[in-house]
Every structure is written in structure tokens, then in C-alpha cells.
XYZ file of C-alpha atoms in Angstrom:
128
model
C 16.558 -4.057 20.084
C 16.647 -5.255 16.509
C 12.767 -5.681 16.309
C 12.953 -2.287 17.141
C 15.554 -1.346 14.823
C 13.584 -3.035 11.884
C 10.328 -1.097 12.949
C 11.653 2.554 13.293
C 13.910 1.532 9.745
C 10.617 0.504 7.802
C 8.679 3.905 9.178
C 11.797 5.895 8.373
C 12.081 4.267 4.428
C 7.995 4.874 4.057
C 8.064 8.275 5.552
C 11.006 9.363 2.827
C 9.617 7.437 -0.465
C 6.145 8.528 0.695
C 7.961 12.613 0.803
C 10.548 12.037 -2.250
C 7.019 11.171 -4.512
C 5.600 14.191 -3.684
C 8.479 16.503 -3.661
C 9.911 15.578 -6.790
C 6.955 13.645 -8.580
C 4.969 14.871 -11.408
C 4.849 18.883 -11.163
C 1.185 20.083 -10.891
C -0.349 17.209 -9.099
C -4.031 16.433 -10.360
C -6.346 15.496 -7.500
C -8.952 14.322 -10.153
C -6.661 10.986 -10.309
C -8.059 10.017 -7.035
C -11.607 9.969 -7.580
C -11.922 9.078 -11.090
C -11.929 5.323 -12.254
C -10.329 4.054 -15.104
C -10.438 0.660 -16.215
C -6.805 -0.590 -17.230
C -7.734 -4.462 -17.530
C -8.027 -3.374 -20.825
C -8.219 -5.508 -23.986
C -6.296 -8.624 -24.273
C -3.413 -7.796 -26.508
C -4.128 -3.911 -24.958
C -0.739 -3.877 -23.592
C -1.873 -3.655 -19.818
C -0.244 -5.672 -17.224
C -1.632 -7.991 -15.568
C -3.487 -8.960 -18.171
C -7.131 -9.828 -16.793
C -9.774 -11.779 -18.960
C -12.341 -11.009 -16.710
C -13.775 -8.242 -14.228
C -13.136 -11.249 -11.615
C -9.398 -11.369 -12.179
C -8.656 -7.595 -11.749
C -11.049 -7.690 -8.717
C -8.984 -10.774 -7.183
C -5.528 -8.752 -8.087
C -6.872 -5.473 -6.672
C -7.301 -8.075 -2.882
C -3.549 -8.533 -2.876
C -2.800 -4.886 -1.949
C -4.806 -4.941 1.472
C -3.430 -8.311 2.220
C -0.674 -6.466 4.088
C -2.357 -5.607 7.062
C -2.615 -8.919 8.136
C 1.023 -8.606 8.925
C 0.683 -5.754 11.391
C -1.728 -7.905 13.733
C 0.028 -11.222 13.144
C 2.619 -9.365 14.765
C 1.189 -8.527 17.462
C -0.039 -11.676 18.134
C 3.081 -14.140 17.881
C 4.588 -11.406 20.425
C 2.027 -11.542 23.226
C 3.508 -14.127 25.221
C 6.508 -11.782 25.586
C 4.236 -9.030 26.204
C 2.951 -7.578 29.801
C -0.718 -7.121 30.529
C -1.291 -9.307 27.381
C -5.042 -9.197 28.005
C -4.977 -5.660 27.340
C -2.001 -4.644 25.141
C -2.252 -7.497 22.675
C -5.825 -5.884 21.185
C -4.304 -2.654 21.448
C -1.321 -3.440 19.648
C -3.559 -5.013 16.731
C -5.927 -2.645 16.419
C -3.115 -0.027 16.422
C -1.204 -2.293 13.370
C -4.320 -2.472 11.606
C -4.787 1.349 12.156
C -1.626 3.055 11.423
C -1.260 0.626 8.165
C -4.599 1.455 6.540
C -3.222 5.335 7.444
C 0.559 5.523 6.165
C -0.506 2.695 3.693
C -3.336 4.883 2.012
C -1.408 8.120 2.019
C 1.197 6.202 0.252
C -0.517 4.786 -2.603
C -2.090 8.488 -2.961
C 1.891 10.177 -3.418
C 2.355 7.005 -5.442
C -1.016 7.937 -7.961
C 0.165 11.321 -7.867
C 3.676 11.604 -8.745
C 3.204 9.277 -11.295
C 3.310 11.353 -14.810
C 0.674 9.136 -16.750
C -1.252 6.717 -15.600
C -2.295 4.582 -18.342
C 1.620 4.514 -19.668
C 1.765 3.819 -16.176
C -0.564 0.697 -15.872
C 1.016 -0.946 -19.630
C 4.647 -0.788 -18.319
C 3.759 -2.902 -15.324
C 5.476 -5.667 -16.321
C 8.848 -4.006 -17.303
């Protein structure tokens, strides 16, 4: 019951940062901001944060995010010796981790890019 608790508590908390950025974020959301790149590595001394010498670096930050999925099927499959019809369910329950994460987790970090006022003063107060 408290596995469940913590699962419907963690949707819940997403669902109402993911709809507090977008309700009350930056008024006139620019869609632009999701399809244009901008590199914020930036000089050294630029004021960006992290601070990456090297295209390298950033590229090796930037892996972090998507590291989180690997939670979702880990999951699933320290559980399946608790689980019935394992054979089936087990793969279904990973694929559906891996699923529903790259889904809430990407429409996230979009209400996250959009409420966000400015960008670059955005990417040089990372560390504060």
C-alpha cells in the first residue's frame, strides 16, 4: 500500500508542477524556445553554469537527464518475483516505465522551457 502511495504521490506532485508552470509561468509562451538551439556552455568566465571546456562536457551533462528512466524499469524488475504471470507482466511493466517517463518526463521539461522568463539569465543562474 505504501509503494502505491509513493507512486500515485509522485504522479500527483508532477501532474501539479508540470500545470502550476504553465498556468502561472511566463505570460505569452514562445514555442520558438523548443526548436531553436542555443549554446549556453558559453565562454569560460561567461557566467554559465556548469561551466564546460569542451563540446564533450556539455554533451556528457546533457546524458544525466535521461538517466532517469532507468529507474522506471529497475523497478519493475526487483518487483517481479512478487509479481503474477511474471513472464508476461514484468516486460509490460518496463516497457510501460520506460514509456510513460519519456511522456510526462518530456512534457515536463517543455512547461519547464516555457515558463521560464529568459533563458540565457536562466542557464547563468544555475548555480545559485
Amino acid at each position: 500500500r505504501l509503494t502505491d502511495f509513493s507512486g500515485y504521490l509522485i504522479l500527483v506532485v508532477a501532474v501539479v508542477l508540470t500545470l502550476t508552470f504553465l498556468i502561472w509561468g511566463a505570460h505569452g509562451f514562445d514555442l520558438s524556445r523548443l526548436t531553436t538551439f542555443v549554446n549556453t556552455t558559453g565562454d569560460l568566465g561567461g557566467g554559465y553554469v556548469p561551466t564546460a571546456r569542451t563540446a564533450l562536457v556539455a554533451f556528457l551533462i546533457g546524458l544525466l537527464y535521461p538517466l532517469y528512466t532507468i529507474t522506471g524499469f529497475d523497478a519493475s524488475a526487483h518487483t517481479a518475483e512478487e509479481t503474477h504471470n511474471a513472464r508476461v507482466a514484468v516486460p509490460r511493466g518496463m516497457i510501460h516505465a520506460v514509456l510513460w517517463s519519456l511522456v510526462f518526463g518530456f512534457v515536463m521539461s517543455v512547461s519547464f522551457v516555457l515558463a521560464s522568463p529568459d533563458l540565457v539569465a536562466t542557464a547563468k543562474d544555475g548555480g545559485n
